[in-house]
Short mmCIF file of C-alpha atoms and ligand atoms in Angstrom, two decimals:
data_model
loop_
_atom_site.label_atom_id
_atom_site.label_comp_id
_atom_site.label_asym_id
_atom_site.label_seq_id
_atom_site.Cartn_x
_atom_site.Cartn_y
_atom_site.Cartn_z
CA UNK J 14 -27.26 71.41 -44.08
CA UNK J 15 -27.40 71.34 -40.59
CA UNK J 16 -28.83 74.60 -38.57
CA UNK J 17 -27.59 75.91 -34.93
CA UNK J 18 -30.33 77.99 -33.15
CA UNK J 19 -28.47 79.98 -30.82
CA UNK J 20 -25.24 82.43 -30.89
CA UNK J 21 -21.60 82.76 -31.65
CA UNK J 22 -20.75 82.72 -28.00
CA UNK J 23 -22.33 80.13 -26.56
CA UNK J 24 -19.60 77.19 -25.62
CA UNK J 25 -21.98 74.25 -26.06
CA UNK J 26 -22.57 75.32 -29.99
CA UNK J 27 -18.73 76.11 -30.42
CA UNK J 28 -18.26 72.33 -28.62
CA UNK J 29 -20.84 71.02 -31.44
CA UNK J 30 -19.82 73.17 -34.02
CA UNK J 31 -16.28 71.67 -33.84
CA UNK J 32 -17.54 68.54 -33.91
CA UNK J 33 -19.08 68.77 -36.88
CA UNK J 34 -16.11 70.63 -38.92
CA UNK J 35 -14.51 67.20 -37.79
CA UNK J 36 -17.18 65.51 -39.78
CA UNK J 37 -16.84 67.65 -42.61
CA UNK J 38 -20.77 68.20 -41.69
CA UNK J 39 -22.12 71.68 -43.00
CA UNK J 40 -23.14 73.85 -40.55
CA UNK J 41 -24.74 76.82 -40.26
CA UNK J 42 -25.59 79.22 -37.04
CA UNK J 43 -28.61 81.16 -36.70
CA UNK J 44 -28.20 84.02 -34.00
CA UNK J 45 -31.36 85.44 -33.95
CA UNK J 46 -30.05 87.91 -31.92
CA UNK J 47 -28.56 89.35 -35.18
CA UNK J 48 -32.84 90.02 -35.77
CA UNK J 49 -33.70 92.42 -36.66
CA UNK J 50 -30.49 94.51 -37.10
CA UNK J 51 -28.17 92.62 -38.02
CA UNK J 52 -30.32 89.76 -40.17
CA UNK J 53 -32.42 89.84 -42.82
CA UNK J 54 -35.67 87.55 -43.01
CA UNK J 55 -37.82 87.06 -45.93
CA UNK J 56 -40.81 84.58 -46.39
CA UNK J 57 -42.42 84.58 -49.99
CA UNK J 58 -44.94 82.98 -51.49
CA UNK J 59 -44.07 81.35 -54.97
CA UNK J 60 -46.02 81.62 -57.91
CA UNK J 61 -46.94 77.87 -58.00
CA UNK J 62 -47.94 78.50 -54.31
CA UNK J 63 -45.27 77.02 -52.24
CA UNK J 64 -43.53 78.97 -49.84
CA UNK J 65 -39.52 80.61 -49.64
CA UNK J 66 -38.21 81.59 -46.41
CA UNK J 67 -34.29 83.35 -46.68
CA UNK J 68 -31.83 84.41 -44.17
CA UNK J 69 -29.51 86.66 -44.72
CA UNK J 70 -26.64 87.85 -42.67
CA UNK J 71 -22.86 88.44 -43.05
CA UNK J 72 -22.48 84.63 -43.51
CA UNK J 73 -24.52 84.99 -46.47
CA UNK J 74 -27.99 84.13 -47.91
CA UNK J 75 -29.19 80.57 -46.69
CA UNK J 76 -32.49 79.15 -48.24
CA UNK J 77 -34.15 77.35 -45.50
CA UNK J 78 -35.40 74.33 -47.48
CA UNK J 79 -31.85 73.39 -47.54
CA UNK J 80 -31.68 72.89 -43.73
CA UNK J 81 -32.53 69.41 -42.98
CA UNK J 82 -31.69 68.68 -39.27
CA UNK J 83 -31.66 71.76 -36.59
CA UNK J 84 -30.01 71.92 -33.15
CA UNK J 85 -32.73 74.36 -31.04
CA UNK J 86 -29.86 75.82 -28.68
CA UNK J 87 -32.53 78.23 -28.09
CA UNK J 88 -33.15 81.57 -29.49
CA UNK J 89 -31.01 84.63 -27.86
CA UNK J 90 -33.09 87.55 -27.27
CA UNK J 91 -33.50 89.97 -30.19
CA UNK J 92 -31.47 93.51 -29.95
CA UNK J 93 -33.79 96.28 -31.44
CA UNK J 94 -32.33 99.10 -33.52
CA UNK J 95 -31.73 102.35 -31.11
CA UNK J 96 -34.25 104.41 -33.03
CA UNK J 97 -37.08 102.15 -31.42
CA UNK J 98 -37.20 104.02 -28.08
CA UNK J 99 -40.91 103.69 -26.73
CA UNK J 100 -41.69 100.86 -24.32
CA UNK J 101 -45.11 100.01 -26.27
CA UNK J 102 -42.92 100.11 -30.21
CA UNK J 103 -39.95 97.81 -28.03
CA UNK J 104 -42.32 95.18 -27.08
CA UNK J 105 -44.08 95.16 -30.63
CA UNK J 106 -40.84 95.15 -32.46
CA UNK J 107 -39.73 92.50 -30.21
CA UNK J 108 -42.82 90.59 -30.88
CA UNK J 109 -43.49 90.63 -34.06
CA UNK J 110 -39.75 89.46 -34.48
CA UNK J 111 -40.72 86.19 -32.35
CA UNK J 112 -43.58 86.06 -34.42
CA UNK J 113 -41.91 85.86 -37.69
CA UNK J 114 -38.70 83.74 -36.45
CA UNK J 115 -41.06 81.07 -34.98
CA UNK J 116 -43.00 80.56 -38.29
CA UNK J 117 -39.92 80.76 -40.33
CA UNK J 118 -39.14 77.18 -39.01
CA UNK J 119 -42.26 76.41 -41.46
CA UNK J 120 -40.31 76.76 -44.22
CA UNK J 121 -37.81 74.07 -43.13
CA UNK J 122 -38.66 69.75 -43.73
CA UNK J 123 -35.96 69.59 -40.86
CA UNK J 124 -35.82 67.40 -38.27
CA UNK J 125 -35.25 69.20 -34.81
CA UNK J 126 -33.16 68.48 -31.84
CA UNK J 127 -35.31 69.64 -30.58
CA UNK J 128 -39.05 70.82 -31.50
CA UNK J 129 -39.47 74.38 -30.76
CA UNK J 130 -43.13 73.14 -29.14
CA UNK J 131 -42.12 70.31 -27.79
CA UNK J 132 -39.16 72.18 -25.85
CA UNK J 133 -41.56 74.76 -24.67
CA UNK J 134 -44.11 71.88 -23.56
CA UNK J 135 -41.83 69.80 -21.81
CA UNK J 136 -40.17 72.83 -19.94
CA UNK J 137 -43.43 72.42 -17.82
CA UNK J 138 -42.37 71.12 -14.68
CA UNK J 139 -46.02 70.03 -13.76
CA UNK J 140 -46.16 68.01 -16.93
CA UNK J 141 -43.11 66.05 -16.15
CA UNK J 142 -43.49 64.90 -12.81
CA UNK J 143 -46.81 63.65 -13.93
CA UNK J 144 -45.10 61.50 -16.99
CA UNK J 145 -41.81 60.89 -14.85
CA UNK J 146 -44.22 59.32 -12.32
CA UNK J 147 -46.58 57.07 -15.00
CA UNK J 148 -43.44 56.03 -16.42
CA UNK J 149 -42.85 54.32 -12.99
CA UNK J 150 -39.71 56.64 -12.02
CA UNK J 151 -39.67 58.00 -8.21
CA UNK J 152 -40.78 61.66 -7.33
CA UNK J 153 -40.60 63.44 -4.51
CA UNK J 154 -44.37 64.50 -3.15
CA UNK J 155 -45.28 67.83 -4.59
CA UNK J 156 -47.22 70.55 -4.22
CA UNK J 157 -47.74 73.65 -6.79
CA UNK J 158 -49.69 76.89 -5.36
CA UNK J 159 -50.35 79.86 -4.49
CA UNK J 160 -52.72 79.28 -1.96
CA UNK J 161 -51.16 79.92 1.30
CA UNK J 162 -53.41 77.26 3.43
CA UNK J 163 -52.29 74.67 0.96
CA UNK J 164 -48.53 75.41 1.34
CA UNK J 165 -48.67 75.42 4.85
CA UNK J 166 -50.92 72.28 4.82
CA UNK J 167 -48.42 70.78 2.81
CA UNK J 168 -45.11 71.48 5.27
CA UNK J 169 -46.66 70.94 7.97
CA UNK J 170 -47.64 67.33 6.78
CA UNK J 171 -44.08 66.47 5.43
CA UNK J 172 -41.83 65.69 8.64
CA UNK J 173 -38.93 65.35 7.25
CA UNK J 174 -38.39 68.62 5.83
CA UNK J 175 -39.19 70.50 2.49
CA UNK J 176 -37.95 72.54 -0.49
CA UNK J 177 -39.64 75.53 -2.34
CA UNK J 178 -38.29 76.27 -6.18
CA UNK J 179 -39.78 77.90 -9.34
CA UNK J 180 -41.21 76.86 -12.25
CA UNK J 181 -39.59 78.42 -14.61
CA UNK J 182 -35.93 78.82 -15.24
CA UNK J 183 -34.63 81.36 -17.89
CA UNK J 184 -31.48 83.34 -17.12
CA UNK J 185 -32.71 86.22 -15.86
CA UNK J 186 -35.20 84.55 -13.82
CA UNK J 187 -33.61 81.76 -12.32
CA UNK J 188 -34.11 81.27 -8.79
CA UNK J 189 -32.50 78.49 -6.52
CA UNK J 190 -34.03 75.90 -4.61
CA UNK J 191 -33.78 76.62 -1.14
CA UNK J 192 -35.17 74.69 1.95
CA UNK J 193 -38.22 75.69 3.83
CA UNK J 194 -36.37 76.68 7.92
CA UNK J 195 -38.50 77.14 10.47
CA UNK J 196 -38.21 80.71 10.49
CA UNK J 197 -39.35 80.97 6.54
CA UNK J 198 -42.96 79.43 7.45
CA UNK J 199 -44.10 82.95 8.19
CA UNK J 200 -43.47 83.86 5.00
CA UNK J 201 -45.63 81.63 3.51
CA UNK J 202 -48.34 84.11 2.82
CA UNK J 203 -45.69 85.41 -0.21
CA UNK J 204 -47.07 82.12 -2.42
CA UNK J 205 -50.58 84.89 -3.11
CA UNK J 206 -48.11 86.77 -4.96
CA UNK J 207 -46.98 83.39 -7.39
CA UNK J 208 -47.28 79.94 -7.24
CA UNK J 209 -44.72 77.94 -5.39
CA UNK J 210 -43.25 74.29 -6.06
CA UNK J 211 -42.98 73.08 -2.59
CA UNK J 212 -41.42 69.41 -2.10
CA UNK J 213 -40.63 66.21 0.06
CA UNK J 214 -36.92 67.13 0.83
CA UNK J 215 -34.67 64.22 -0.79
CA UNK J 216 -31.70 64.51 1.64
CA UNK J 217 -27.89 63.48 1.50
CA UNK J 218 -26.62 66.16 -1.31
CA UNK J 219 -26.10 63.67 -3.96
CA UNK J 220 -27.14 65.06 -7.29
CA UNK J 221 -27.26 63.05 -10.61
CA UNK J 222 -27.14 64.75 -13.64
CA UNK J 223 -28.54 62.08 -16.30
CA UNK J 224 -28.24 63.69 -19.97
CA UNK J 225 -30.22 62.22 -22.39
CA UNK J 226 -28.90 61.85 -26.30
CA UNK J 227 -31.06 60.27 -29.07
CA UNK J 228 -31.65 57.25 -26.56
CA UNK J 229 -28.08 57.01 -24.98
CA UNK J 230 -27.56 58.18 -21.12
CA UNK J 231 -24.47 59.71 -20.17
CA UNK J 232 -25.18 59.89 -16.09
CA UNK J 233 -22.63 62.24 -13.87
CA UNK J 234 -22.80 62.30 -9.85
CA UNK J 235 -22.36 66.05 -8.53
CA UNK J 236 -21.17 65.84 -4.63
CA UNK J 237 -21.77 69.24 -3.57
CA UNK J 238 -23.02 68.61 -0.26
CA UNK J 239 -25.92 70.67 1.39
CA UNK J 240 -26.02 73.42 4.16
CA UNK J 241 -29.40 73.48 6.27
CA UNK J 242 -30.87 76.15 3.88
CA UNK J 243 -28.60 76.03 0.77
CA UNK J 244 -29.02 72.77 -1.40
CA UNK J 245 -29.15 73.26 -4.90
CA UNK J 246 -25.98 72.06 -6.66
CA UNK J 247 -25.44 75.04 -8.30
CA UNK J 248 -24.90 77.64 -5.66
CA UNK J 249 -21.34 76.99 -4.78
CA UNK J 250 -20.05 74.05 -7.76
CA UNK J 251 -16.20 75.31 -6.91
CA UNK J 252 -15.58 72.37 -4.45
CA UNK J 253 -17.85 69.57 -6.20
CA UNK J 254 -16.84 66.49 -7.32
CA UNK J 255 -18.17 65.19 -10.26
CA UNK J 256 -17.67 61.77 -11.59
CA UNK J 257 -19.15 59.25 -14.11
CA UNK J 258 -22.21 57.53 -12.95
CA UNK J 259 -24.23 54.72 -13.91
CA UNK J 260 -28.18 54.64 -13.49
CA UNK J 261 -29.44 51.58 -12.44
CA UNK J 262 -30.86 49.89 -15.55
CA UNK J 263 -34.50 50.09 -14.97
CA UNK J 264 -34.13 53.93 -13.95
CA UNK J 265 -32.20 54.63 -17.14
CA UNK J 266 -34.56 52.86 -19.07
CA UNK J 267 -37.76 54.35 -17.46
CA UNK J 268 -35.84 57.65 -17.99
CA UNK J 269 -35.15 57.28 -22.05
CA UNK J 270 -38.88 56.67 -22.24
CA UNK J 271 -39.74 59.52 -20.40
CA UNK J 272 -37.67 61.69 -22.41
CA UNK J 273 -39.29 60.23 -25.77
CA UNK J 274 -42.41 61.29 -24.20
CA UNK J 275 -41.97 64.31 -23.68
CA UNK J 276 -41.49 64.49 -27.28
CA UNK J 277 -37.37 65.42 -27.05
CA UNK J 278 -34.64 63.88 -28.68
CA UNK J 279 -32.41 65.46 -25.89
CA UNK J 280 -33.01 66.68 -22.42
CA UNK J 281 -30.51 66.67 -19.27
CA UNK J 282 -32.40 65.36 -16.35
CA UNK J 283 -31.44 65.86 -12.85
CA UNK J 284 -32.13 63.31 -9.79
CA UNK J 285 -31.17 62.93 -6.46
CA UNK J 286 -30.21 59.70 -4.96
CA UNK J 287 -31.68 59.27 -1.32
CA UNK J 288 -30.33 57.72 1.81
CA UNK J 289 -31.92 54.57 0.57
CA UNK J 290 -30.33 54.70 -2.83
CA UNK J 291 -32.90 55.27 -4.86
CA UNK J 292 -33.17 57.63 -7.91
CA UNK J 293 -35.76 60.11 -7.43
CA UNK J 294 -36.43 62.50 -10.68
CA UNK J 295 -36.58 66.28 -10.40
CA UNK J 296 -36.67 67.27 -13.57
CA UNK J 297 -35.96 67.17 -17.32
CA UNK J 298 -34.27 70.27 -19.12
CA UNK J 299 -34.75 70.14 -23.03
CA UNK J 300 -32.03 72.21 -23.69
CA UNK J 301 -30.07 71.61 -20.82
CA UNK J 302 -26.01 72.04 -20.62
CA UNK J 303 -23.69 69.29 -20.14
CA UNK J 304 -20.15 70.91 -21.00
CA UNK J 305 -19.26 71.05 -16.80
CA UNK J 306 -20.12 67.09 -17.28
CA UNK J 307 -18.33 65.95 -20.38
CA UNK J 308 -15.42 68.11 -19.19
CA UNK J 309 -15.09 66.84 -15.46
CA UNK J 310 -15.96 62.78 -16.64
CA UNK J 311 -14.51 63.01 -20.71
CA UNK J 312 -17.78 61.37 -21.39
CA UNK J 313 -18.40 62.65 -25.31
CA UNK J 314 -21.78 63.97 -25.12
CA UNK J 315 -20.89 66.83 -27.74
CA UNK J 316 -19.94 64.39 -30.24
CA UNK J 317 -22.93 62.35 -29.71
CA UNK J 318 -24.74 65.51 -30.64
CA UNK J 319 -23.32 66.58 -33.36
CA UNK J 320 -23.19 62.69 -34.26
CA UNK J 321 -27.40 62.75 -33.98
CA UNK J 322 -27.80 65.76 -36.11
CA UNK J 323 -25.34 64.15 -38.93
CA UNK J 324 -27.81 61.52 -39.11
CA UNK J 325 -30.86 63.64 -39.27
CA UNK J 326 -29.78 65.77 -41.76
CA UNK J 327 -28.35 62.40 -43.49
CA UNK J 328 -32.29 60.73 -43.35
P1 ADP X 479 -34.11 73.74 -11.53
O1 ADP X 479 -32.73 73.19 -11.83
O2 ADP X 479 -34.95 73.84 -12.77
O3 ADP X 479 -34.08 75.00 -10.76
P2 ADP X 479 -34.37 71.32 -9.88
O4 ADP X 479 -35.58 70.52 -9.55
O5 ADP X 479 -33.33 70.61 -10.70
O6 ADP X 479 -34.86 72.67 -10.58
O7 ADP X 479 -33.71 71.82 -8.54
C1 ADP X 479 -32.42 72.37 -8.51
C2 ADP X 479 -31.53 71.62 -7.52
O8 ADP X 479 -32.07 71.78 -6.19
C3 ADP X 479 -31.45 70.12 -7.73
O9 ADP X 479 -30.48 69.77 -8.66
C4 ADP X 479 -31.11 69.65 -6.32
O10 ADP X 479 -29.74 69.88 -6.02
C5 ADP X 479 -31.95 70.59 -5.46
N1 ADP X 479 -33.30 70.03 -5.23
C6 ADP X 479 -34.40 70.23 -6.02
N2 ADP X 479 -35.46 69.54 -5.55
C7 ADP X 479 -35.04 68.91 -4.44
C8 ADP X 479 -35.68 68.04 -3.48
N3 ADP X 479 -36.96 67.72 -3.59
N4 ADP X 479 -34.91 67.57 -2.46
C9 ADP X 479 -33.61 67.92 -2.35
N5 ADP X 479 -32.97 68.72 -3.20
C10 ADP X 479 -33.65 69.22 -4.23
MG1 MG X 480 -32.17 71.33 -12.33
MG1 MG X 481 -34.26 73.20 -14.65
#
């Protein structure tokens, strides 16, 4: 049996999912957003001292030993019954759910796409550029801080221009990468308030979207082009071509052993290709999307998911 962490909704698991009905693979979502209201959990301890874990929702009762290989969309954020009003009960409802979903996953011998630890570890933007770099892969020069001197130190030093972007990137946080103007270096002071990423600008507005499947690289190029301030891909994809793309060999290579490293069987990396046309690495995002790819190019990256958990759950 092969669990989805994530929800009904979300295209990428109903692009999996459908995959796998193809393969006459069982499936089986787990919305934890269904906890605790709409899903039932239950960990036991047997008498011969092993350990049950159930869940139960309209789909039925699923015994968790009989999940062998699980997708980690990601959890979606727990809805609390309406009768839990108070700020301080909210938060420990809300954590004692995380609690007790994350060490349900003990009562699985699954193989994950991917770890639950390792996604949260590898999120770490710090981490990766330190890895990307030892595995001999380009990076723009960096600085992380919130020390104001620093970050001014560090614009000041870099002539041809720089970026600023966040460390972390969950919806409701998310926060573009924008390029340090002249008139923003007054601000600077803001970095006492949270740490900055501040980097080398790589210009020319070509963006590479590598994603990363059990060892196979299925590499996209993203033309959006770049205003003076605005050059994240994502602020304005209306008018951006995207087409198939191949990595040079040793970047591709370097970049499958990065992603090992990191401990992921999966992870969408983004580059950007400099005037010179090289590859420098951004970033790696273990539970990335790919859909706006595999749509634009037809490259199958769904089915090479679903494909990888068949096997897992086959092993
Ligand atoms: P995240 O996607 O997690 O916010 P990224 O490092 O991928 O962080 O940055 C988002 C986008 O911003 C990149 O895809 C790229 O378009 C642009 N960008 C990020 N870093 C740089 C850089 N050093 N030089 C030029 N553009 C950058
Ligand atoms: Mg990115
Ligand atoms: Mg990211």
């Amino acid at each position: 049996m092969i669990g989805i962490v994530s929800h009904a909704g979300d295209l990428h698991t109903q692009a999996v999912a459908g995959h796998l009905d193809r393969r006459g693979a069982g499936h089986r979502l787990l919305d934890t957003s269904r906890v605790p209201t709409a899903a039932a959990l239950t960990s036991r301890q047997r008498p011969d001292g092993t350990w049950t874990g159930t869940w139960s929702d309209a789909d039925g009762d699923l015994d968790l030993a009989d999940v062998r290989a699980v997708w980690w969309r990601r959890p979606q954020p727990f809805v609390l019954h309406d009768e839990v009003t108070r700020p301080h009960d909210r938060g420990f409802a809300h954590g004692e759910c995380a609690a007790m979903v994350a060490g349900l996953w003990s009562c699985m011998d699954a193989r994950w796409v991917n770890d639950p630890d390792r996604d949260e570890a590898a999120s770490r933007k710090m981490w990766q550029l330190q890895l990307a770099a030892r595995a001999g892969l380009r990076v723009p020069r960096t600085c992380m801080t919130n020390d104001p001197d620093e970050a001014r130190a560090f614009v000041a030093a870099e002539p041809d221009g720089v970026v600023y972007k966040s460390f972390s990137a969950t919806p409701r946080t998310w926060r573009e990468t924008r390029r340090v103007r002249a008139q923003d270096v007054g601000t600077i002071d803001a970095v006492r308030f949270a740490p900055v990423i501040f980097q080398e600008l790589v210009p020319g507005g070509r963006d590479v979207r590598a994603t990363v499947v059990d060892g196979r690289v299925f590499a996209a190029e993203i033309r959006a082009g770049e205003s003076a301030y605005e050059l994240d891909f994502r602020i304005d994809t209306t008018h951006a071509p995207i087409t198939e793309h191949r990595l040079p060999p040793p970047v591709e290579e370097r970049l499958v052993a990065l992603v090992r490293r990191l401990g992921l069987r999966y992870g969408a990396a983004d580059f950007r290709v400099g005037p010179d046309g090289e590859h420098v690495f951004l970033e790696v995002n273990p539970a990335g999307q790919w859909l706006f790819v595999e749509l634009a190019t037809g490259q199958p990256i769904s089915a090479a998911l679903a494909d990888l958990l068949v096997r897992l759950d086959a092993d």
